[in-house]
Amino acid sequence: MRIGFIGVGNMGGPMARNLVKAGHALAAYDVVRGNLESVVGAGARGADSIRAAIADAEIVITMLPSSPHVRSVYFGDDGVLAAVGRGVILVDSSTIDPHTAREVAARAAGQGNPMADAPVSGGTNGAEAGTLTFMVGATEELFARIEPVLALMGKKIVRCGDSGTGQVAKICNNLVLAISMIGVAEAMSLGVALGIDPGVLAGIVNSSSGRCWSSDSYNPFPGVMANVPAARGYTGGFGADLMLKDLGLATDAAKQARQPVVLGAAAEQLYRLFSAQGHGALDFSAIIQMFTKEPKGQA
Ligand code: NAD
């Protein structure tokens, strides 16, 4: 297939490379020219505008930071909707608010371009390995057409429902994740302050009713697990600022739906405070530092 790819940063870069590896003709565009290098090095064509990247594309994929970027890339004077041919499929994999996702898709459909929201989980490692999970909001017919392409970048491709529901799934999952991480951080810090060994406490939680991914796969207390950000000074992983962005999407969407998100709002405030203190670039599990200044693990 001929693919136009807009936004080749930490996630989009490796995703685009996997499409090239699979033999597709891919043209990429990014406002940061340097970000094109690794994709062009892998065999893609580097374009100097959105229009040039999507000129002969059969499918256009975007992977941008947030809603304003998606609006400007799709609605701009020289943006995707202005430049794309009728019938070309559009897929946005950025994590954005469901309202914007539905608005962009409706305008695209209005001019004859079927569009899906398809945010991902799995992080940069999953993007490199082609093992992402895609949460897709699209009609069944469109889903059937894009699934084979998404399967080259991910191992689990799930249709969540119609337009916008991929974003709904993504922000609700991250709402659970943020709250559970804070819960684990709070409990681990309390346990250690009360005198229990952190490894013993984590072992108990992980075989009891407190077990969750934040505890058994991504424990925030240093020394409890190897190969997690807590074992390397909270570098790598999923940045606290990105988690803050996703919590903002969840609480904004909750406001529009008049739905209470009591713990989500508290989690957002905690991450905002952490970010304001200058820690936004650390992995989101570093939120434990709000409870234990310098948690001391066993390692
Ligand atoms: P990133 O900032 O590394 O990449 C975004 C890219 O978009 C950058 O290269 C940027 O230059 C480009 N861009 C911005 N505006 C543009 C424009 N107008 N035209 C063309 N290119 C433009 O971000 P990322 O880590 O790749 O994340 C992308 C999305 O995926 C975000 O919505 C993020 O929340 C989501 N996400 C990230 C992760 C992760 O672990 N990094 C995991 C899951 C989901």
Coordinates of C-alpha atoms in Angstrom, one line a residue, residues 3-269:
I3 CA 1.0 5.2 3.2
G4 CA 1.3 8.8 4.3
F5 CA 2.6 9.1 7.9
I6 CA 2.5 12.4 9.8
G7 CA 4.3 12.7 13.1
V8 CA 7.3 10.4 13.5
G9 CA 8.4 11.0 17.1
N10 CA 9.0 8.5 19.8
M11 CA 6.0 6.4 18.9
G12 CA 5.3 7.3 15.2
G13 CA 9.0 6.8 14.2
P14 CA 9.2 3.1 15.1
M15 CA 5.6 2.5 13.9
A16 CA 6.4 3.9 10.5
R17 CA 9.6 1.8 10.3
N18 CA 7.6 -1.3 10.9
L19 CA 5.3 -0.5 8.0
V20 CA 8.3 0.1 5.8
K21 CA 9.8 -3.2 7.0
A22 CA 6.6 -4.9 5.9
G23 CA 7.2 -3.7 2.4
H24 CA 4.8 -0.7 2.1
A25 CA 5.7 2.5 0.3
L26 CA 5.7 5.1 3.0
A27 CA 6.1 8.9 2.8
A28 CA 6.6 10.7 6.1
Y29 CA 6.3 14.3 7.3
D30 CA 7.2 15.8 10.6
V31 CA 7.6 19.5 11.6
V32 CA 10.9 18.5 13.2
R33 CA 13.0 17.5 10.2
G34 CA 15.5 15.6 12.3
N35 CA 12.8 13.2 13.3
L36 CA 12.5 12.0 9.7
E37 CA 16.0 10.7 9.6
S38 CA 15.5 7.3 11.2
V39 CA 12.4 6.7 9.1
V40 CA 14.1 7.7 5.8
G41 CA 17.1 5.6 6.9
A42 CA 14.8 2.6 7.0
G43 CA 13.6 3.2 3.5
A44 CA 10.7 5.7 3.7
R45 CA 10.5 8.9 1.5
G46 CA 10.9 12.1 3.5
A47 CA 8.3 14.8 2.5
D48 CA 8.6 18.5 3.2
S49 CA 4.8 19.1 3.7
I50 CA 1.7 17.3 4.7
R51 CA 0.5 17.7 1.1
A52 CA 3.6 16.1 -0.3
A53 CA 3.4 13.2 2.2
I54 CA -0.2 12.3 1.4
A55 CA -0.3 13.2 -2.3
D56 CA -0.7 9.6 -3.6
A57 CA -1.5 7.8 -0.4
E58 CA -4.2 5.2 0.0
I59 CA -4.1 5.5 3.8
V60 CA -2.9 8.3 6.0
I61 CA -1.8 7.7 9.6
T62 CA -1.1 10.4 12.1
M63 CA 0.7 10.1 15.5
L64 CA 0.8 13.6 17.1
P65 CA 1.2 14.8 20.7
S66 CA -2.3 16.2 21.5
S67 CA -5.7 17.5 20.4
P68 CA -4.5 21.0 19.2
H69 CA -1.8 19.3 17.0
V70 CA -4.4 17.0 15.5
R71 CA -6.7 19.9 14.8
S72 CA -4.0 21.9 13.1
V73 CA -2.8 18.9 11.1
Y74 CA -6.3 18.0 9.9
F75 CA -8.0 21.4 9.7
G76 CA -5.1 23.6 8.7
D77 CA -5.1 25.4 5.3
D78 CA -2.6 23.0 4.0
G79 CA -3.7 20.2 6.3
V80 CA -4.8 16.7 5.7
L81 CA -8.5 17.4 4.9
A82 CA -7.6 20.1 2.4
A83 CA -5.0 18.0 0.6
V84 CA -6.3 14.4 0.7
G85 CA -8.0 12.7 -2.2
R86 CA -11.6 11.5 -1.8
G87 CA -11.9 8.0 -0.4
V88 CA -8.5 7.9 1.2
I89 CA -8.6 6.2 4.6
L90 CA -7.5 8.3 7.6
V91 CA -6.3 6.9 11.0
D92 CA -5.3 9.0 13.9
S93 CA -3.3 7.1 16.6
S94 CA -2.6 10.1 18.8
T95 CA -4.1 10.1 22.3
I96 CA -6.6 12.9 22.2
D97 CA -10.1 13.8 23.6
P98 CA -13.0 11.8 22.2
H99 CA -14.9 15.0 21.3
T100 CA -12.1 16.2 19.0
A101 CA -11.7 12.6 17.6
R102 CA -15.4 12.5 16.7
E103 CA -15.4 16.0 15.2
V104 CA -12.4 15.4 13.0
A105 CA -13.9 12.0 11.8
A106 CA -17.2 13.6 11.1
R107 CA -15.6 16.3 8.9
A108 CA -13.5 13.7 7.2
A109 CA -16.6 11.5 6.5
G110 CA -18.4 14.6 5.2
Q111 CA -15.9 15.0 2.4
G112 CA -15.7 11.2 1.6
N113 CA -12.8 10.1 3.8
P114 CA -13.6 7.3 6.3
M115 CA -11.7 7.9 9.5
A116 CA -10.8 5.9 12.6
D117 CA -9.4 6.9 16.0
A118 CA -6.8 4.2 16.9
P119 CA -4.8 5.2 20.0
V120 CA -2.3 2.7 21.3
S121 CA -0.9 1.3 24.5
G122 CA 2.4 -0.5 24.9
G123 CA 4.9 2.4 24.9
T124 CA 8.0 2.9 22.9
N125 CA 9.2 -0.6 23.4
G126 CA 5.9 -1.9 22.0
A127 CA 6.2 0.5 19.1
E128 CA 9.7 -0.8 18.3
A129 CA 8.7 -4.4 18.6
G130 CA 5.4 -4.1 16.7
T131 CA 3.4 -5.3 19.7
L132 CA 1.2 -2.3 20.5
T133 CA -2.4 -2.7 21.4
F134 CA -4.7 -0.6 19.2
M135 CA -8.0 0.6 20.6
V136 CA -10.1 1.4 17.5
G137 CA -13.2 3.6 17.1
A138 CA -14.6 2.9 13.6
T139 CA -17.4 1.3 11.7
E140 CA -17.1 -2.4 11.3
E141 CA -16.5 -2.0 7.6
L142 CA -13.7 0.5 8.1
F143 CA -12.2 -1.6 10.9
A144 CA -12.0 -4.6 8.5
R145 CA -10.1 -2.5 6.0
I146 CA -7.5 -1.0 8.5
E147 CA -6.9 -4.0 10.7
P148 CA -4.3 -5.7 8.5
V149 CA -2.3 -2.5 8.4
L150 CA -2.5 -1.9 12.2
A151 CA -1.5 -5.6 12.7
L152 CA 1.9 -4.7 11.2
M153 CA 2.5 -2.3 14.2
G154 CA 0.6 -4.1 16.9
K155 CA -0.4 -7.6 18.2
K156 CA -3.8 -6.8 19.6
I157 CA -6.2 -4.8 17.5
V158 CA -9.5 -4.2 19.2
R159 CA -12.6 -2.5 17.8
C160 CA -14.1 -0.6 20.7
G161 CA -17.2 0.7 18.9
D162 CA -17.9 3.6 16.6
S163 CA -16.0 6.9 16.2
G164 CA -14.3 8.2 19.4
T165 CA -14.6 4.9 21.4
G166 CA -10.9 4.1 20.9
Q167 CA -10.1 7.3 22.7
V168 CA -12.7 6.6 25.4
A169 CA -11.0 3.2 26.0
K170 CA -7.6 4.7 26.1
I171 CA -8.3 7.5 28.6
C172 CA -10.4 5.3 30.9
N173 CA -7.6 2.7 31.0
N174 CA -5.1 5.4 31.9
L175 CA -7.4 6.8 34.5
V176 CA -7.4 3.3 36.2
L177 CA -3.6 3.2 35.8
A178 CA -2.9 6.6 37.4
I179 CA -5.2 5.9 40.4
S180 CA -3.8 2.4 40.9
M181 CA -0.2 3.6 40.7
I182 CA -0.9 6.3 43.4
G183 CA -2.6 3.6 45.5
V184 CA 0.4 1.3 45.3
A185 CA 2.9 4.2 45.9
E186 CA 0.9 5.3 49.0
A187 CA 0.6 1.8 50.4
M188 CA 4.3 0.8 49.8
S189 CA 5.5 4.0 51.4
L190 CA 3.2 3.5 54.4
G191 CA 4.3 -0.1 54.8
V192 CA 8.0 0.8 54.8
A193 CA 7.4 3.7 57.2
L194 CA 5.7 1.2 59.5
G195 CA 8.7 -1.1 59.3
I196 CA 8.0 -3.9 56.7
D197 CA 10.5 -4.8 54.1
P198 CA 9.3 -3.4 50.7
G199 CA 10.0 -6.7 48.8
V200 CA 8.0 -8.7 51.4
L201 CA 5.1 -6.2 51.2
A202 CA 5.0 -6.3 47.4
G203 CA 5.0 -10.1 47.5
I204 CA 2.0 -10.1 49.8
V205 CA 0.1 -7.6 47.8
N206 CA 0.9 -9.4 44.6
S207 CA -0.6 -12.6 45.9
S208 CA -3.5 -10.9 47.7
S209 CA -6.5 -8.7 46.8
G210 CA -4.4 -5.6 46.3
R211 CA -2.7 -7.1 43.3
C212 CA -2.6 -4.9 40.1
W213 CA -0.3 -4.1 37.2
S214 CA 1.1 -1.1 39.0
S215 CA 2.2 -3.4 41.8
D216 CA 3.2 -6.7 40.1
S217 CA 4.6 -5.5 36.8
Y218 CA 5.7 -1.9 37.4
N219 CA 6.3 -1.5 41.2
P220 CA 7.2 2.1 42.0
F221 CA 9.4 1.2 45.0
P222 CA 13.1 1.0 44.1
G223 CA 14.7 -2.4 44.6
V224 CA 11.4 -4.4 44.5
M225 CA 11.7 -5.2 40.8
A226 CA 14.3 -5.2 38.1
N227 CA 13.8 -3.8 34.6
V228 CA 11.2 -1.1 35.7
P229 CA 11.8 2.7 35.8
A230 CA 12.0 2.5 39.6
A231 CA 15.2 0.4 39.1
R232 CA 16.9 3.1 37.0
G233 CA 16.1 6.4 38.6
Y234 CA 12.6 6.6 37.0
T235 CA 14.1 7.2 33.5
G236 CA 12.5 5.8 30.4
G237 CA 8.9 4.5 30.6
F238 CA 5.8 6.7 30.4
G239 CA 6.5 10.3 31.4
A240 CA 4.6 11.9 34.3
D241 CA 3.7 14.8 32.0
L242 CA 2.1 12.4 29.5
M243 CA 0.1 10.8 32.3
L244 CA -1.0 14.3 33.4
K245 CA -2.1 15.0 29.8
D246 CA -4.2 11.8 29.8
L247 CA -5.8 12.6 33.2
G248 CA -6.7 16.0 31.9
L249 CA -8.5 14.3 28.9
A250 CA -10.3 12.0 31.3
T251 CA -11.5 14.8 33.7
D252 CA -12.5 17.1 30.8
A253 CA -14.5 14.3 29.2
A254 CA -16.0 13.6 32.6
K255 CA -17.1 17.2 32.9
Q256 CA -18.8 17.1 29.5
A257 CA -20.6 13.9 30.5
R258 CA -21.5 15.2 33.9
Q259 CA -19.9 12.2 35.4
P260 CA -18.0 12.2 38.7
V261 CA -14.3 11.2 38.7
V262 CA -13.4 11.9 42.3
L263 CA -10.2 9.9 42.5
G264 CA -9.3 10.9 38.9
A265 CA -9.5 14.6 39.8
A266 CA -7.3 13.9 42.9
A267 CA -4.8 12.0 40.7
E268 CA -4.7 14.8 38.2
Q269 CA -3.9 17.4 40.9

